[in-house]
Amino acid sequence: MHDGRRLGHLQHEGGLRIHQVIGRAGGTVFFTPGLRYHYNLASRVAIYAAAGAGIAHKEERFGTVVGNRVIERDESNTGGAYNFGGGLDFRLTRLWSLRGEVRSFRT
């Protein structure tokens, strides 16, 4: 989920003051199946690279307060997406491991 807030500005139009507060909230869902390549550094330690492609769905809601009115607008978009990244695996036992990973998801 992504939440952001931008506090507006004071405008002068013909002696009338309008104070705007603009808010934005929304989220993105990614479905990007992919491949992972492992390279063993030691018997219990491996590094890997990963990449995938698929789809993403993004929804956003924008709100503007002008005087005593609230103006809202919704947007949604579905399109192609991809991801890439890498990480480090530490095998604790035959069935358990710890993994640190960095990934970037793009639309």
mmCIF file of C-alpha atoms in Angstrom:
data_model
loop_
_atom_site.group_PDB
_atom_site.id
_atom_site.type_symbol
_atom_site.label_atom_id
_atom_site.label_comp_id
_atom_site.label_asym_id
_atom_site.label_seq_id
_atom_site.Cartn_x
_atom_site.Cartn_y
_atom_site.Cartn_z
ATOM 1 C CA MET A 1 0.000 0.000 0.000
ATOM 2 C CA HIS A 2 1.088 3.519 -0.665
ATOM 3 C CA ASP A 3 -0.145 6.450 1.385
ATOM 4 C CA GLY A 4 0.940 9.973 0.653
ATOM 5 C CA ARG A 5 -0.239 13.383 1.711
ATOM 6 C CA ARG A 6 0.543 16.729 0.214
ATOM 7 C CA LEU A 7 -0.640 19.804 2.069
ATOM 8 C CA GLY A 8 -1.810 22.426 -0.317
ATOM 9 C CA HIS A 9 -1.211 26.068 -0.841
ATOM 10 C CA LEU A 10 -2.980 29.385 -0.390
ATOM 11 C CA GLN A 11 -4.274 30.944 -3.590
ATOM 12 C CA HIS A 12 -5.478 34.467 -4.237
ATOM 13 C CA GLU A 13 -8.156 34.865 -6.880
ATOM 14 C CA GLY A 14 -9.777 38.274 -7.029
ATOM 15 C CA GLY A 15 -9.387 38.827 -3.272
ATOM 16 C CA LEU A 16 -10.868 35.364 -2.457
ATOM 17 C CA ARG A 17 -8.662 33.018 -0.431
ATOM 18 C CA ILE A 18 -8.942 29.293 -1.154
ATOM 19 C CA HIS A 19 -7.098 26.780 1.019
ATOM 20 C CA GLN A 20 -6.525 23.364 -0.584
ATOM 21 C CA VAL A 21 -5.545 20.168 1.150
ATOM 22 C CA ILE A 22 -4.795 17.407 -1.322
ATOM 23 C CA GLY A 23 -4.597 13.786 -0.125
ATOM 24 C CA ARG A 24 -3.799 10.567 -1.934
ATOM 25 C CA ALA A 25 -4.152 6.918 -0.913
ATOM 26 C CA GLY A 26 -4.066 3.669 -2.801
ATOM 27 C CA GLY A 27 -2.342 0.395 -3.377
ATOM 28 C CA THR A 28 -0.812 -1.888 -5.977
ATOM 29 C CA VAL A 29 -1.039 -5.677 -6.253
ATOM 30 C CA PHE A 30 1.601 -7.517 -8.308
ATOM 31 C CA PHE A 31 1.376 -11.050 -9.753
ATOM 32 C CA THR A 32 4.797 -11.705 -11.292
ATOM 33 C CA PRO A 33 5.850 -15.377 -11.369
ATOM 34 C CA GLY A 34 9.520 -15.825 -12.193
ATOM 35 C CA LEU A 35 12.785 -17.715 -12.041
ATOM 36 C CA ARG A 36 15.563 -17.841 -9.466
ATOM 37 C CA TYR A 37 19.203 -18.845 -10.041
ATOM 38 C CA HIS A 38 21.170 -20.113 -7.006
ATOM 39 C CA TYR A 39 24.947 -20.131 -6.655
ATOM 40 C CA ASN A 40 26.341 -21.962 -3.599
ATOM 41 C CA LEU A 41 29.163 -20.114 -1.817
ATOM 42 C CA ALA A 42 29.461 -22.774 0.909
ATOM 43 C CA SER A 43 27.491 -25.835 2.055
ATOM 44 C CA ARG A 44 24.989 -23.659 3.963
ATOM 45 C CA VAL A 45 25.280 -20.304 2.160
ATOM 46 C CA ALA A 46 24.012 -19.393 -1.325
ATOM 47 C CA ILE A 47 23.439 -16.192 -3.274
ATOM 48 C CA TYR A 48 20.729 -15.911 -5.883
ATOM 49 C CA ALA A 49 19.305 -13.692 -8.595
ATOM 50 C CA ALA A 50 15.587 -13.572 -9.363
ATOM 51 C CA ALA A 51 13.406 -12.069 -12.088
ATOM 52 C CA GLY A 52 9.796 -12.359 -13.177
ATOM 53 C CA ALA A 53 7.048 -10.838 -15.284
ATOM 54 C CA GLY A 54 3.278 -10.650 -15.045
ATOM 55 C CA ILE A 55 0.559 -8.115 -14.247
ATOM 56 C CA ALA A 56 -0.103 -5.355 -11.715
ATOM 57 C CA HIS A 57 -3.334 -3.689 -10.589
ATOM 58 C CA LYS A 58 -3.132 -0.185 -9.112
ATOM 59 C CA GLU A 59 -5.904 1.759 -7.347
ATOM 60 C CA GLU A 60 -5.677 5.355 -6.153
ATOM 61 C CA ARG A 61 -8.092 7.760 -4.490
ATOM 62 C CA PHE A 62 -7.469 11.499 -4.641
ATOM 63 C CA GLY A 63 -9.248 13.986 -2.382
ATOM 64 C CA THR A 64 -9.246 17.766 -2.436
ATOM 65 C CA VAL A 65 -10.800 19.977 0.217
ATOM 66 C CA VAL A 66 -11.803 23.419 -1.037
ATOM 67 C CA GLY A 67 -13.586 25.560 1.532
ATOM 68 C CA ASN A 68 -16.276 23.300 2.961
ATOM 69 C CA ARG A 69 -16.434 20.943 -0.063
ATOM 70 C CA VAL A 70 -14.586 17.662 -0.613
ATOM 71 C CA ILE A 71 -13.922 16.583 -4.186
ATOM 72 C CA GLU A 72 -12.907 12.916 -4.609
ATOM 73 C CA ARG A 73 -11.659 11.033 -7.646
ATOM 74 C CA ASP A 74 -10.883 7.295 -8.004
ATOM 75 C CA GLU A 75 -8.543 5.766 -10.579
ATOM 76 C CA SER A 76 -7.579 2.159 -11.301
ATOM 77 C CA ASN A 77 -5.232 0.653 -13.845
ATOM 78 C CA THR A 78 -4.172 -2.899 -14.768
ATOM 79 C CA GLY A 79 -1.137 -3.582 -16.938
ATOM 80 C CA GLY A 80 2.128 -5.400 -17.420
ATOM 81 C CA ALA A 81 4.747 -5.582 -14.671
ATOM 82 C CA TYR A 82 8.161 -7.106 -13.997
ATOM 83 C CA ASN A 83 10.501 -7.602 -11.054
ATOM 84 C CA PHE A 84 14.173 -8.304 -10.456
ATOM 85 C CA GLY A 85 16.419 -8.689 -7.460
ATOM 86 C CA GLY A 86 18.677 -10.949 -5.502
ATOM 87 C CA GLY A 87 19.463 -12.248 -2.094
ATOM 88 C CA LEU A 88 21.375 -14.497 0.274
ATOM 89 C CA ASP A 89 20.222 -17.846 1.726
ATOM 90 C CA PHE A 90 21.553 -19.208 5.034
ATOM 91 C CA ARG A 91 20.530 -22.845 5.476
ATOM 92 C CA LEU A 92 19.910 -23.608 9.173
ATOM 93 C CA THR A 93 18.786 -27.234 8.770
ATOM 94 C CA ARG A 94 17.715 -29.451 5.894
ATOM 95 C CA LEU A 95 14.200 -27.944 6.026
ATOM 96 C CA TRP A 96 14.753 -24.423 7.456
ATOM 97 C CA SER A 97 16.702 -21.431 6.151
ATOM 98 C CA LEU A 98 16.918 -17.663 6.563
ATOM 99 C CA ARG A 99 16.755 -15.471 3.488
ATOM 100 C CA GLY A 100 17.590 -11.816 2.943
ATOM 101 C CA GLU A 101 16.266 -10.386 -0.290
ATOM 102 C CA VAL A 102 16.057 -7.145 -2.251
ATOM 103 C CA ARG A 103 13.539 -6.815 -5.091
ATOM 104 C CA SER A 104 12.318 -4.057 -7.334
ATOM 105 C CA PHE A 105 8.815 -4.230 -8.815
ATOM 106 C CA ARG A 106 8.127 -2.076 -11.913
ATOM 107 C CA THR A 107 5.093 -1.329 -14.030
#
